[in-house]
Every structure is written in structure tokens, then in C-alpha cells.
Short mmCIF file of C-alpha atoms and ligand atoms in Angstrom, two decimals:
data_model
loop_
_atom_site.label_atom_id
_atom_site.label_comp_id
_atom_site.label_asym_id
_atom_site.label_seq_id
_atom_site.Cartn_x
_atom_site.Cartn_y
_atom_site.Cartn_z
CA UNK K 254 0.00 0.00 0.00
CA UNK K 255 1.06 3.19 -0.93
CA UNK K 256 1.36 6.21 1.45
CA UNK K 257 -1.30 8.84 2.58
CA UNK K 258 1.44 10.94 4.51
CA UNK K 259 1.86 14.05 3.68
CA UNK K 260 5.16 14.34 5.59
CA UNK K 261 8.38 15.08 2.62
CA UNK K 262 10.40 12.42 4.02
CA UNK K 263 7.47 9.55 4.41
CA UNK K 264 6.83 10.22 0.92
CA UNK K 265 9.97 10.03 -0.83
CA UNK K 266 9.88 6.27 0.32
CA UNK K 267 7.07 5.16 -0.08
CA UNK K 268 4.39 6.79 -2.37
CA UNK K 269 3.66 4.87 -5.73
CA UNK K 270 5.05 1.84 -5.32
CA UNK K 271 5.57 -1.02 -2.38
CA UNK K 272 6.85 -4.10 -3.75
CA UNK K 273 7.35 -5.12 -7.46
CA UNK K 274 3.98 -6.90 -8.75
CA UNK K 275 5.92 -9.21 -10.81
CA UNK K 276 8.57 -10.19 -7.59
CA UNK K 277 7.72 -9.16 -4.59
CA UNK K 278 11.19 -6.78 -4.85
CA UNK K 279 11.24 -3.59 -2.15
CA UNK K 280 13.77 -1.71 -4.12
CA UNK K 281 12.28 -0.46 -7.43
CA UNK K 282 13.30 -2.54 -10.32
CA UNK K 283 14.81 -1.06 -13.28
CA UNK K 284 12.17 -1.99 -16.36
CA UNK K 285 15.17 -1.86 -18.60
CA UNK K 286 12.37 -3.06 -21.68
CA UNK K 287 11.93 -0.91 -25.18
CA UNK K 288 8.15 -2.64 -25.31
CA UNK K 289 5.33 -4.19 -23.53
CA UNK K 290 3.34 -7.15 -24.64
CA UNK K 291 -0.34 -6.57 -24.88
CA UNK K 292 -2.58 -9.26 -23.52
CA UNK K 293 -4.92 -8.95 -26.26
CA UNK K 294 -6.24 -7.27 -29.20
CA UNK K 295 -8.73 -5.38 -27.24
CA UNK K 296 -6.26 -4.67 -24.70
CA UNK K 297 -3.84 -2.67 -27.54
CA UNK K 298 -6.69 -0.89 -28.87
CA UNK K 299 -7.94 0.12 -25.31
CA UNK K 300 -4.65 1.53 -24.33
CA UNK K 301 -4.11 3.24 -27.45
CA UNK K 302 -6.92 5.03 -27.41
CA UNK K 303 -6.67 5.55 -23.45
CA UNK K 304 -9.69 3.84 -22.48
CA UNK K 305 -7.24 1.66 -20.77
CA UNK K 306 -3.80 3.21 -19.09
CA UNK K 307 -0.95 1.08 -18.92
CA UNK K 308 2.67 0.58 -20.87
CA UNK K 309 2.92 0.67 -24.40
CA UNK K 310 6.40 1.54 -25.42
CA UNK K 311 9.40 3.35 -23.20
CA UNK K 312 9.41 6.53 -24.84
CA UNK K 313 5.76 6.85 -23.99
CA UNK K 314 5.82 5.40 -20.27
CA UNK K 315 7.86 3.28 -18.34
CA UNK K 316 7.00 1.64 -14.86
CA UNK K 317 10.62 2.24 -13.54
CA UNK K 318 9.94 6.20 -14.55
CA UNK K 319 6.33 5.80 -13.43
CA UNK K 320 6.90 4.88 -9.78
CA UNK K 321 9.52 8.23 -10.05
CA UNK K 322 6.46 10.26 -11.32
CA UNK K 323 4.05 9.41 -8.81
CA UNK K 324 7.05 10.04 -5.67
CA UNK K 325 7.63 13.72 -7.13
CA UNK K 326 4.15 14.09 -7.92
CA UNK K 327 3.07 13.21 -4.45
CA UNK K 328 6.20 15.64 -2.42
CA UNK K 329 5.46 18.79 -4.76
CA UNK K 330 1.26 18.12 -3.78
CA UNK K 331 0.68 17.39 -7.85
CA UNK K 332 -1.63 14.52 -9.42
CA UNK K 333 0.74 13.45 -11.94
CA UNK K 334 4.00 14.03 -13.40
CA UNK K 335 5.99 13.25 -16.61
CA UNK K 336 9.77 11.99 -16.70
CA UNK K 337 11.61 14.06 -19.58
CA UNK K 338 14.99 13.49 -20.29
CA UNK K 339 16.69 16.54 -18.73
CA UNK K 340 15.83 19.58 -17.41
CA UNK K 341 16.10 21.36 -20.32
CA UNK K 342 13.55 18.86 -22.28
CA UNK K 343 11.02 19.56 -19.03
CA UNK K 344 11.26 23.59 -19.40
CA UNK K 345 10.51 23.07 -22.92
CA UNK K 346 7.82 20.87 -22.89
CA UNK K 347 6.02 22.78 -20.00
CA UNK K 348 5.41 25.87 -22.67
CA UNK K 349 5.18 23.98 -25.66
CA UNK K 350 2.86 22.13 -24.56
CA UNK K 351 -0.06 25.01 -24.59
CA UNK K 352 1.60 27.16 -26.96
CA UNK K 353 2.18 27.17 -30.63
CA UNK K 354 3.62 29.38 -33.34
CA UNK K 355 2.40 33.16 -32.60
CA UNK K 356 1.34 32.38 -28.85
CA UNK K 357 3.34 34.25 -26.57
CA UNK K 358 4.21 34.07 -22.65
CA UNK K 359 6.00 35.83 -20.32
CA UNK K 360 9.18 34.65 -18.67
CA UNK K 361 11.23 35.93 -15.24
CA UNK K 362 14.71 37.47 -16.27
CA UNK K 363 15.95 35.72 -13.62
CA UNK K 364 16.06 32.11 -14.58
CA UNK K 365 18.96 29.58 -15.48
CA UNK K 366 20.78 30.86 -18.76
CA UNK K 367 20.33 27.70 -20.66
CA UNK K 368 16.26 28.52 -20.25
CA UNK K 369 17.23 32.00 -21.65
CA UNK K 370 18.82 30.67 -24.56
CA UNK K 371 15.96 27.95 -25.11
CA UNK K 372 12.96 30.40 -24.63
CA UNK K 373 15.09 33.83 -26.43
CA UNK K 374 16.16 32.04 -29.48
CA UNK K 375 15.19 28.63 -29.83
CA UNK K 376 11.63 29.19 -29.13
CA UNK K 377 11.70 32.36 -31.02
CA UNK K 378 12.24 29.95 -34.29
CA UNK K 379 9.43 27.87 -33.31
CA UNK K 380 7.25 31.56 -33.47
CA UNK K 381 6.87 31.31 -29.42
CA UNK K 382 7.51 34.60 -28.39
CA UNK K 383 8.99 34.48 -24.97
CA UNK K 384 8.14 38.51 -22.69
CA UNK K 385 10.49 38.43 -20.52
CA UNK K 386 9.73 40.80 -17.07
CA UNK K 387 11.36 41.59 -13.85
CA UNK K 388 9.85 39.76 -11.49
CA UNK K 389 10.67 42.61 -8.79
CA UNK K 390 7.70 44.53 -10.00
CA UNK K 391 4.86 41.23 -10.04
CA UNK K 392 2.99 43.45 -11.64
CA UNK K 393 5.13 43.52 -14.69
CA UNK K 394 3.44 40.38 -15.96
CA UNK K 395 0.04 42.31 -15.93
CA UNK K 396 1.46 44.31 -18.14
CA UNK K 397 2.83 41.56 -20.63
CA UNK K 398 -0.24 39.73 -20.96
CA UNK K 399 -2.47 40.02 -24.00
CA UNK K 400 -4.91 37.55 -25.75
CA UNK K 401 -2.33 35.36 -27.16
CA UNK K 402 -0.69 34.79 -23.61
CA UNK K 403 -0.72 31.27 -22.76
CA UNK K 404 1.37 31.11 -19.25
CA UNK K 405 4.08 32.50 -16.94
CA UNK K 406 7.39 31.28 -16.34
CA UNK K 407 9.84 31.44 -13.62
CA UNK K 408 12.48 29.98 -11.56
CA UNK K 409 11.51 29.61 -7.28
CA UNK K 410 15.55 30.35 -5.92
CA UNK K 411 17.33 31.73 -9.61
CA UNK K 412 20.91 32.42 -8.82
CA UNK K 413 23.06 34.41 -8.87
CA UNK K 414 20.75 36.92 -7.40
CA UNK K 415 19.02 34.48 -4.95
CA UNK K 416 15.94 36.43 -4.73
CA UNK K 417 12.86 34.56 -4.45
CA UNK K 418 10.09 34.58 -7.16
CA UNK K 419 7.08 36.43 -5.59
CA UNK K 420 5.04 33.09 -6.38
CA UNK K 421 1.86 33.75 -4.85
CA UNK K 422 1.55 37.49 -6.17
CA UNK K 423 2.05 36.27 -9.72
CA UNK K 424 -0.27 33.32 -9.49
CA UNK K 425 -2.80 35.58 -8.00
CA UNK K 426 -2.72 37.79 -11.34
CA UNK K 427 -2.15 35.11 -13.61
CA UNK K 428 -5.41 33.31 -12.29
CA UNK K 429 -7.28 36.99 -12.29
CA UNK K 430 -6.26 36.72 -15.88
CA UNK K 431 -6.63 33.23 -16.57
CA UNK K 432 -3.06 32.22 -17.09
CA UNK K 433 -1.45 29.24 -15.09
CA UNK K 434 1.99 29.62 -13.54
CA UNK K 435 4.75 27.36 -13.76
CA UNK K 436 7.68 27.17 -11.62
CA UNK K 437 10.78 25.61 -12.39
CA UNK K 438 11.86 24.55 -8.33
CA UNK K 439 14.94 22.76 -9.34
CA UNK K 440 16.59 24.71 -6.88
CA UNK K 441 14.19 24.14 -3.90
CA UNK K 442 12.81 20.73 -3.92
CA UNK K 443 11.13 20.53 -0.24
CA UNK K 444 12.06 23.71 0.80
CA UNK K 445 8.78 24.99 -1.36
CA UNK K 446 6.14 23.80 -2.54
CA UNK K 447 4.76 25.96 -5.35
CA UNK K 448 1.06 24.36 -5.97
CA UNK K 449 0.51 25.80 -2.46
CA UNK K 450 0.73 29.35 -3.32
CA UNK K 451 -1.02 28.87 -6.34
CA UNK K 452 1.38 27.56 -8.82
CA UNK K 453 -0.13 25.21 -11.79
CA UNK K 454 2.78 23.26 -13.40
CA UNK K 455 6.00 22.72 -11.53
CA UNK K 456 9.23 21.39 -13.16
CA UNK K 457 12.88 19.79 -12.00
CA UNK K 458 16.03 19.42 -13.18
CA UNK K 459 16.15 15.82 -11.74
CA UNK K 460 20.19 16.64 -12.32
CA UNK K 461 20.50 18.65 -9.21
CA UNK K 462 18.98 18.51 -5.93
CA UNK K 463 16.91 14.89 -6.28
CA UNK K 464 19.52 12.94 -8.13
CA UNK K 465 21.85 14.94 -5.37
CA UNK K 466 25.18 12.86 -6.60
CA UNK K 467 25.96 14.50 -9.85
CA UNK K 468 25.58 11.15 -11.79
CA UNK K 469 22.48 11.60 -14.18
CA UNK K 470 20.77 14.17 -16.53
CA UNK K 471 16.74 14.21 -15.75
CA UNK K 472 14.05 16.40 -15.84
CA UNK K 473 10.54 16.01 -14.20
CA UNK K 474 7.13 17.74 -15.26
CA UNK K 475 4.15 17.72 -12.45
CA UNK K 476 1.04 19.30 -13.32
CA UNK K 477 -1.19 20.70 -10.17
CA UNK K 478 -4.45 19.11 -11.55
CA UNK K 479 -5.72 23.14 -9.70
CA UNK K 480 -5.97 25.03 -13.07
CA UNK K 481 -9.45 25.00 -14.89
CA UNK K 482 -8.49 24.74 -18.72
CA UNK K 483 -12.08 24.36 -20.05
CA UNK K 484 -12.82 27.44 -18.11
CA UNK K 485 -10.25 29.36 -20.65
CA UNK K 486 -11.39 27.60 -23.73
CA UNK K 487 -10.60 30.65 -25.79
CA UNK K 488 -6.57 30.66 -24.10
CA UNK K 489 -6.61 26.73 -24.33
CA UNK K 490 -7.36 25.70 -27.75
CA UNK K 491 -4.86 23.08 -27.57
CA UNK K 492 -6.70 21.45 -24.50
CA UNK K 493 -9.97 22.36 -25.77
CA UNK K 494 -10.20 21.68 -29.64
CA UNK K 495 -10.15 18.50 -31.55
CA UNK K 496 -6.30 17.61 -31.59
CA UNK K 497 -5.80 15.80 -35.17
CA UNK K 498 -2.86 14.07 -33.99
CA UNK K 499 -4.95 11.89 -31.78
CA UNK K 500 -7.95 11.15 -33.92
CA UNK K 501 -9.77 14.49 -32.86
CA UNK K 502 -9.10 13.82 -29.18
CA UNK K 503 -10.38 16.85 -27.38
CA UNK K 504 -7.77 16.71 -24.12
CA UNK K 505 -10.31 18.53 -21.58
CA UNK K 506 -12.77 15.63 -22.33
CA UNK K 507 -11.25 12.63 -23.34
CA UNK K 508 -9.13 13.14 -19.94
CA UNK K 509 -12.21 13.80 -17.52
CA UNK K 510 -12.40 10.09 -16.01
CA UNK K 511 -8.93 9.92 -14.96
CA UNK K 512 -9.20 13.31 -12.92
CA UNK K 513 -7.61 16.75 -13.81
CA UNK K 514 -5.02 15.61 -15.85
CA UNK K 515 -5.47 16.98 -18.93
CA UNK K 516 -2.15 19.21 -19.67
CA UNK K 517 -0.12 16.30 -18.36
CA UNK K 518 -1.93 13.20 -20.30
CA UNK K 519 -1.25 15.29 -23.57
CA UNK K 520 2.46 16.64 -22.87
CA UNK K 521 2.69 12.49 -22.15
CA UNK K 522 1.00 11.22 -25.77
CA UNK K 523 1.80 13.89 -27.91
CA UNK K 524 4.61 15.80 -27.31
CA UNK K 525 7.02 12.35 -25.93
CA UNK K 526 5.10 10.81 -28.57
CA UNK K 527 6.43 13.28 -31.40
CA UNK K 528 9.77 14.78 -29.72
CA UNK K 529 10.80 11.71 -27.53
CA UNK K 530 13.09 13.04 -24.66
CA UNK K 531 12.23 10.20 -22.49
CA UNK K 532 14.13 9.50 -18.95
CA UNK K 533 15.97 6.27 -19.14
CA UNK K 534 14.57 3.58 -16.78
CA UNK K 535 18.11 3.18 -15.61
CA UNK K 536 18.52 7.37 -14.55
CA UNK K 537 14.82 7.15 -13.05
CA UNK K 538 16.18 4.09 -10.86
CA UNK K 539 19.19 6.40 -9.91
CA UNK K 540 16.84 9.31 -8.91
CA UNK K 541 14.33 7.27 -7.27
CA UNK K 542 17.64 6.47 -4.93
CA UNK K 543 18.07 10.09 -4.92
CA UNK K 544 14.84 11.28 -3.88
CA UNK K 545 14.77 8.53 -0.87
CA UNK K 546 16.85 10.77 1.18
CA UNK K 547 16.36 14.34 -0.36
CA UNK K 548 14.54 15.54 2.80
CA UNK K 549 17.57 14.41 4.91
CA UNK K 550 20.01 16.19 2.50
CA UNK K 551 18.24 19.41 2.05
CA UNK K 552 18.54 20.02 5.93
CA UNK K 553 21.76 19.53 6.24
CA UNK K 554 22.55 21.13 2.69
CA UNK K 555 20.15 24.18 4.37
CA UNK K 556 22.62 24.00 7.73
CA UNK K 557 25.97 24.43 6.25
CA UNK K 558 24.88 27.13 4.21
CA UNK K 559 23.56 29.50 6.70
CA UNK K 560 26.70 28.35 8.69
CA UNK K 561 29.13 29.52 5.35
CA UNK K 562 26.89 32.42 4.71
CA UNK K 563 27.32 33.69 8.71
CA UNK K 564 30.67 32.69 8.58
CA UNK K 565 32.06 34.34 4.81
CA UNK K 566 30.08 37.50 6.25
CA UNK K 567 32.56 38.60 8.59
CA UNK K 568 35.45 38.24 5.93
CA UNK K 569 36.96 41.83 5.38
CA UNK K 570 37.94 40.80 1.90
CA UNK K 571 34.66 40.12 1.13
CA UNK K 572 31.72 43.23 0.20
CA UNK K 573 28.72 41.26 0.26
CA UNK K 574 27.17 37.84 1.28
CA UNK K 575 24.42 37.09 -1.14
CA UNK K 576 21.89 34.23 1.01
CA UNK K 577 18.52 34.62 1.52
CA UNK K 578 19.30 34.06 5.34
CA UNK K 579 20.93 37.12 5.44
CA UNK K 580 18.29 39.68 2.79
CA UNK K 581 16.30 42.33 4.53
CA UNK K 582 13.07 44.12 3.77
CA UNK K 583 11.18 42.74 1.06
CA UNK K 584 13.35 39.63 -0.49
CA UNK K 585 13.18 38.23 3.03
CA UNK K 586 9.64 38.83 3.61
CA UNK K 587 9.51 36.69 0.27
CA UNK K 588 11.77 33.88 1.45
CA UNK K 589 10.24 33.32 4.60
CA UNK K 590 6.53 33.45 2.80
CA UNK K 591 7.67 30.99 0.19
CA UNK K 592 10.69 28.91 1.61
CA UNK K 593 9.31 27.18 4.68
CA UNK K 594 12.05 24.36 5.41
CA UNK K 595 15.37 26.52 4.84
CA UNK K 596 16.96 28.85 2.78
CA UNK K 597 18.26 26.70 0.38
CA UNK K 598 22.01 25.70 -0.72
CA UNK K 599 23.41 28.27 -3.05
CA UNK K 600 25.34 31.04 -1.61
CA UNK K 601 27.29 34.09 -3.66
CA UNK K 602 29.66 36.79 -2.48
CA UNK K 603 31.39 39.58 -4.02
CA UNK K 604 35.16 39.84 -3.13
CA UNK K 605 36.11 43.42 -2.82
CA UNK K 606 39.50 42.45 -5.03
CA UNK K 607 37.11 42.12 -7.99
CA UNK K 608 37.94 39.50 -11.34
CA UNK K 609 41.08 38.73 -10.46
CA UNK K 610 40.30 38.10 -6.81
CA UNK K 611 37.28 35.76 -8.30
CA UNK K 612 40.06 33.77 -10.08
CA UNK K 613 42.69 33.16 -7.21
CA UNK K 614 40.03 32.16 -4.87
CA UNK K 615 38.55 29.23 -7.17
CA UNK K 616 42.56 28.43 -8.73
CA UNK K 617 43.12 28.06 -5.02
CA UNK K 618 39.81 25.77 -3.36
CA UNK K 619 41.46 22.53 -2.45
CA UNK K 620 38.37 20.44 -1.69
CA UNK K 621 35.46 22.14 -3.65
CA UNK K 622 34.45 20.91 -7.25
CA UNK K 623 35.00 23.79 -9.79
CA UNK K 624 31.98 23.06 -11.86
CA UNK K 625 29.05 24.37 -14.01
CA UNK K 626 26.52 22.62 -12.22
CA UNK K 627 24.75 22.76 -8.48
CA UNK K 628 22.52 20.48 -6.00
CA UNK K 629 25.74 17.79 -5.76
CA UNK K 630 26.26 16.04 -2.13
CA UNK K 631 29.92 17.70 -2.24
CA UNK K 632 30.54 21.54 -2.37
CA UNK K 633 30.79 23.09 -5.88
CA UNK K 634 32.20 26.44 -6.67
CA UNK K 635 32.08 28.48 -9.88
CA UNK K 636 34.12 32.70 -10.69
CA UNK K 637 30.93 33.41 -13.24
CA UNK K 638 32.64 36.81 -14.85
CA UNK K 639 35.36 34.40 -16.30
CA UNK K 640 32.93 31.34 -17.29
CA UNK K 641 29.10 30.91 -17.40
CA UNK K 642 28.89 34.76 -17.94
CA UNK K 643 31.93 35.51 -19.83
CA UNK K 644 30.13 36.33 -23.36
CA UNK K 645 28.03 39.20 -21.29
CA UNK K 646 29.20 42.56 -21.34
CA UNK K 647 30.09 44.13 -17.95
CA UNK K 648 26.83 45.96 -18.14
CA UNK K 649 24.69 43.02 -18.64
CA UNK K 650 26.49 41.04 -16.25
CA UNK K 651 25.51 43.38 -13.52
CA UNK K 652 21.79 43.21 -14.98
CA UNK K 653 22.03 39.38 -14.58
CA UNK K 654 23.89 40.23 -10.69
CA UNK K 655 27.26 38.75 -11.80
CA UNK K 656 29.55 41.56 -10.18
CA UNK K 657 33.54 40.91 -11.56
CA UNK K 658 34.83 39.14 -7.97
CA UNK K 659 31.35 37.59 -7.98
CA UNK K 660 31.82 33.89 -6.39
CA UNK K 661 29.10 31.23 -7.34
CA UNK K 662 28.99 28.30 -3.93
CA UNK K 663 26.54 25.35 -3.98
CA UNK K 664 27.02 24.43 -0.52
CA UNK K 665 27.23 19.95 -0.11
CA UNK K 666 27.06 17.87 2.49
CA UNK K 667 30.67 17.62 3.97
CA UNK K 668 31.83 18.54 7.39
CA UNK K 669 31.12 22.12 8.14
CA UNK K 670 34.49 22.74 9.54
CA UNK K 671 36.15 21.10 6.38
CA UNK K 672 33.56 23.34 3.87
CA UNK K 673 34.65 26.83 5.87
CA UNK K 674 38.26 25.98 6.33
CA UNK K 675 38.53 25.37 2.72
CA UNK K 676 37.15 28.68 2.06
CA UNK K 677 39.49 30.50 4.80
CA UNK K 678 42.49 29.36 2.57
CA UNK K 679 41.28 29.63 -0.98
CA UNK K 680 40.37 33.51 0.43
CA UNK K 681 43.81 33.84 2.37
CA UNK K 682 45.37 33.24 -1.05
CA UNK K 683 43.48 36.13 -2.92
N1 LIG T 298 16.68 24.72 -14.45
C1 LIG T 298 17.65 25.14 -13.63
C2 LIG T 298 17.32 26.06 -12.48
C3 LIG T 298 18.98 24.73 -13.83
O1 LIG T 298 19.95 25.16 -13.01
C4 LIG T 298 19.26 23.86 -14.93
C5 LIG T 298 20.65 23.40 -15.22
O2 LIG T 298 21.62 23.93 -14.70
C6 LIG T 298 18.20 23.47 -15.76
C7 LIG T 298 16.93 23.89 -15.48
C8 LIG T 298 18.45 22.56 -16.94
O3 LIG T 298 18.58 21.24 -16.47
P1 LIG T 298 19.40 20.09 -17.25
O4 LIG T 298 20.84 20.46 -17.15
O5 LIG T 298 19.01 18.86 -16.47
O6 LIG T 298 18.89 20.06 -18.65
#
């Protein structure tokens, strides 16, 4: 039986699944199978044409993937959720999926560069416009909106500026307007929730935080089942009109006995149909062992970095620790209204000995990973001005918040003392 708690670290090990039907196995088996044989004629025909749900082919569904689907589903509060092959692939499909050439929606500047690039250009050739907005002003997105809008877009904890989205302000005017939010909370799995304040898709990087060893690339989509398409038939006529590449399926009704799942059944059979970025059993087996202790390794991610942020903040080489522990006045009324079990991981601070400062300290970390990548169990450190931001000029650098002796820290699970003595050196040397 499968769990009715509702406490994070219950469910992580034990909703969806209790022991393999076919073995009796505890641990999830990996369904390492292309295809699934149908019992029947009748049974093919009923799943095809959904009458019937159940595995087909692995691009389309997997059980392996399935049983990580209904775990994430279940901790983010969402009625069902769709394995995509990375993050990237997830971010995509969440727009796509209700918007099509000359739609347009309106996008956070501050989200993960690779979703800038995607939504900017890639999209742009797709004729997806992507508005982007500064989510300082919630309003802003008001003011984007017009009768072609089909959602909003933006990231819970974006770095480097750490600010938190103002989630419940902009799903407030989004559902005024009838236009559902969706968060990408790759960077705050248990810390927030975002269906709670009113969110209506959220997505994951599986890469980071739930795989939390830096061993596979995932992505997760989990739909809220709390946004009423057919209400917005006019905004929805991808959810609402006969789709012709499922025999004139009309997703709103065809979906209505399996719940309110109709943005998530179609993302499922037509878009993985027709793109196919499917998770590999084998990387949802490895994030299934990921998300069994994610609770765990958030708190003690969340520990050691208020202890580094505390610590690097009375550092005279250093101007400014960037942490939502440590924001005043209206970012940390929105932190502590959104982020209810810790102030997440990531950590910046400017060095007052600018680029070149920025360089000696990471040339000179002896136990932290320089790498492009964050949410890993061990301590990862990245000098932005010289790497991820180096085709920016100054000016939009500082737009972005990348100052020159801007430091990048995604705090991991080692020893606290070993985590802040490593620091004391690397900054003794710059
Ligand atoms: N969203 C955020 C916040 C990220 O940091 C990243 C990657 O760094 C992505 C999405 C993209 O994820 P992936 O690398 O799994 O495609």
C-alpha cells in the first residue's frame, strides 16, 4: 500500500510503489524493456486510445519512470507528473505544450541561462515569443499579458541573485487573468512547494537537488491538476479543440475520467510521442535512490549554508554575502513566505578584489568541485565573470547580478568545519 502521509520524508519512500507486482522486490526494479506485450487485441486498442492506461512503449511510459512520477508528484502536492529526459527537455515541454507558433508568454529574467537561450532564441524559431519581465515589479506580468498569452514562467531560488520569485503574487494575477503559472523549483525541492501558493505546473532538473550525486541528466514535469483549462477555452485551444494528432481527441474531455489531468496526459502522448526526450529507466532508478533521502540532504545542505553564509560575512575581503538568510526588507519577507524548510544551498559573495580576486580564490579551493553545475552532495564552486557569464558585457552582467569578484557556492554535504576551512584558505590566497 502506498502512502497517505503528507510528511516530505514519508513520501519520498514510499508513495507509488511497495513491492514489485511481478517479484515481490522492495527496491524499485529497473524496467530496462523498449516494449510491452499486450494481452490482447482489445487490450492494444484500449490503451491506445486511453480507455485503458498502462505501458505501451518506453518513450511513452515506463514503470521504472512511473513509480519516479508518482514520488515527485506526491512531495510537490501534484496529481501526476511526466519523466523528460533533462531539465532542459522539461522547461521546454512545459510551454510547448499550450503554446504554438504566434502564442506568446512571459518569462522571469531571472532564470537559469540555458532557459534564456531555449525560450530567447530557440523558441523564437518555433514563433513562441517568450516577454520576458522583472519579477521585482509582479505586476510587470500584468502588463505583458495580452490575448495570445498562454502562461508565466519562472524559476523559485534563480541564482546568482538568490531572490525569491514572488510566487503567490504572480499566481494571483495570472489566475485573475486566466493564465497558469509554472515554476521551475529545481533549486528548492522541499524547501517549497509551489502548488501551495497557487502555482499550476511545476518542473525539475532531476540533475541537481533529487539525483543529489551529480551522476544523471533528468528532468521532471508535475502538473497541479488546480488550473481549470475548459474554463479558458478561448486561451486553451490546444486542451480544448479537436487535436488531429490523436484522432480528434479533445484533451479537456477525453481526460475527464482519470481526474484533472489533462495538460499532463497530452504533454505524455503527444509531445514524448512526437519529440521523444524520455528519462531512461536506468537514470529514473538512480533518482528514485536520490529522492529517498532528499529531505535528509536538504537540511543539512540548508545548515551548512547558513553556517558559510554567517561565517564568509565577517570576511573583510569580502563586500557582500548574497543568502537569503541574510536579505532584509522585502526579499526576506519573500523567502520566509515561500521557503518554509530553509533557505536553500546556493550562496554568492562579491570579493572586494574584484575579477582577479574571483580567479585566485577558485585556482586556489582545495576540496570544492569547480563546476558548471549545483545540488551535488559535495561543495561546488564556480568565478561566473570568467565562465558561465563571460560572453556578457560588464553591463549586462551586472543586470544578470554577476559583479567581476562575484563567487558562485553550492554548498554539499561535507563537514562544516572542512567546507569553511577550505574557504578561509582559498580567500587567504586572494
Ligand atoms: N533549471 C535550472 C534552475 C537549472 O539550473 C538547470 C541546469 O543547470 C536546468 C533547469 C536545466 O537542467 P538540465 O541540465 O538537467 O537540462
Amino acid at each position: 500500500m502506498a502512502t497517505n502521509s503528507k510528511h516530505p520524508e514519508t513520501v519520498v519512500l514510499h508513495a507509488g510503489y511497495r513491492s514489485d507486482p511481478a517479484t515481490n522486490a522492495v527496491a524499485v526494479p529497473i524496467y530496462q524493456t523498449t516494449s510491452f506485450q499486450f494481452n490482447s487485441t482489445q487490450h492494444a486498442a484500449n490503451l491506445f486510445a486511453l480507455a485503458e492506461l498502462g505501458n505501451i512503449y518506453s518513450r511513452i511510459g515506463n514503470p521504472t519512470c512511473d513509480v519516479l512520477e508518482q514520488r515527485v508528484a506526491a512531495l510537490e502536492g501534484g496529481v501526476a507528473a511526466l519523466a523528460l529526459g533533462s531539465g532542459q527537455a522539461a522547461s521546454l515541454f512545459a510551454v510547448q505544450n499550450i503554446c504554438h507558433a504566434g502564442d506568446n508568454f512571459v518569462a522571469s529574467t531571472d532564470i537559469y541561462g540555458g532557459t534564456w537561450n531555449l525560450f530567447a532564441n530557440t523558441m523564437k524559431t518555433m514563433g513562441i515569443e517568450c516577454r520576458f519581465v522583472d519579477p521585482a515589479d509582479p505586476e510587470a506580468f500584468r502588463r505583458a499579458t495580452d490575448a495570445r498569452t498562454r502562461c508565466y514562467y519562472a524559476e523559485t531560488l534563480p541564482n546568482p541573485k538568490l531572490a525569491v520569485f514572488p510566487i503567490a503574487q504572480v499566481a494571483k494575477i495570472g489566475r485573475e487573468l486566466g493564465i497558469p503559472l509554472i515554476m521551475d523549483n529545481t533549486a528548492a525541492p522541499v524547501l517549497c512547494r509551489p502548488f501551495d501558493h497557487g502555482a499550476a505546473i511545476v518542473l525539475h532538473s532531476t540533475t541537481k537537488y533529487i539525483g543529489g550525486h551529480g551522476t544523471s541528466i533528468g528532468g521532471i514535469l508535475v502538473d497541479g491538476g488546480n488550473f481549470d483549462w475548459e474554463k479558458h477555452k478561448d486561451r486553451f485551444p490546444m486542451l480544448n479543440t479537436p487535436d488531429p494528432s490523436y484522432h480528434g481527441a479533445v484533451w479537456t474531455q477525453a481526460t475527464k475520467p482519470m481526474g484533472p489531468v489533462a495538460y499532463i496526459i497530452k504533454a505524455r502522448v503527444t509531445l514524448l510521442r512526437d519529440v521523444g526526450a524520455p528519462m531512461s529507466p536506468f537514470n529514473a532508478f538512480m533518482f528514485i535512490q536520490g529522492l529517498e533521502t532528499l529531505p535528509l540532504r536538504m537540511r543539512v545542505h540548508c545548515d551548512n549554508a547558513i553556517a558559510v553564509a554567517k561565517h564568509l560575512a565577517k570576511n573583510p575581503k569580502i563586500a557582500k554575502v548574497i543568502h537569503p538568510s541574510l536579505m532584509t526588507g522585502e526579499a526576506k519577507k519573500r523567502a520566509d513566505q515561500h521557503l518554509s524548510r530553509g533557505y536553500g544551498a546556493l550562496l554568492g559573495f562579491e570579493l572586494k578584489g574584484g575579477a582577479d580576486a574571483g580567479r585566485k580564490f577558485i585556482d586556489n579551493l582545495k576540496m570544492f568541485y569547480h563546476v558548471a553545475n549545483i545540488g551535488d552532495a559535495r561543495s561546488l564552486a564556480i568565478h561566473p565573470a570568467s565562465t558561465t557569464h563571460s560572453q556578457l558585457s560588464a553591463e549586462e552582467q551586472a543586470q544578470t547580478g554577476v559583479t567581476p569578484g562575484y563567487v558562485r557556492l553550492s554548498i554539499g554535504l561535507e563537514h562544516i568545519d572542512d567546507i569553511l576551512a577550505d574557504l578561509d584558505q582559498a580567500l587567504a590566497a586572494t
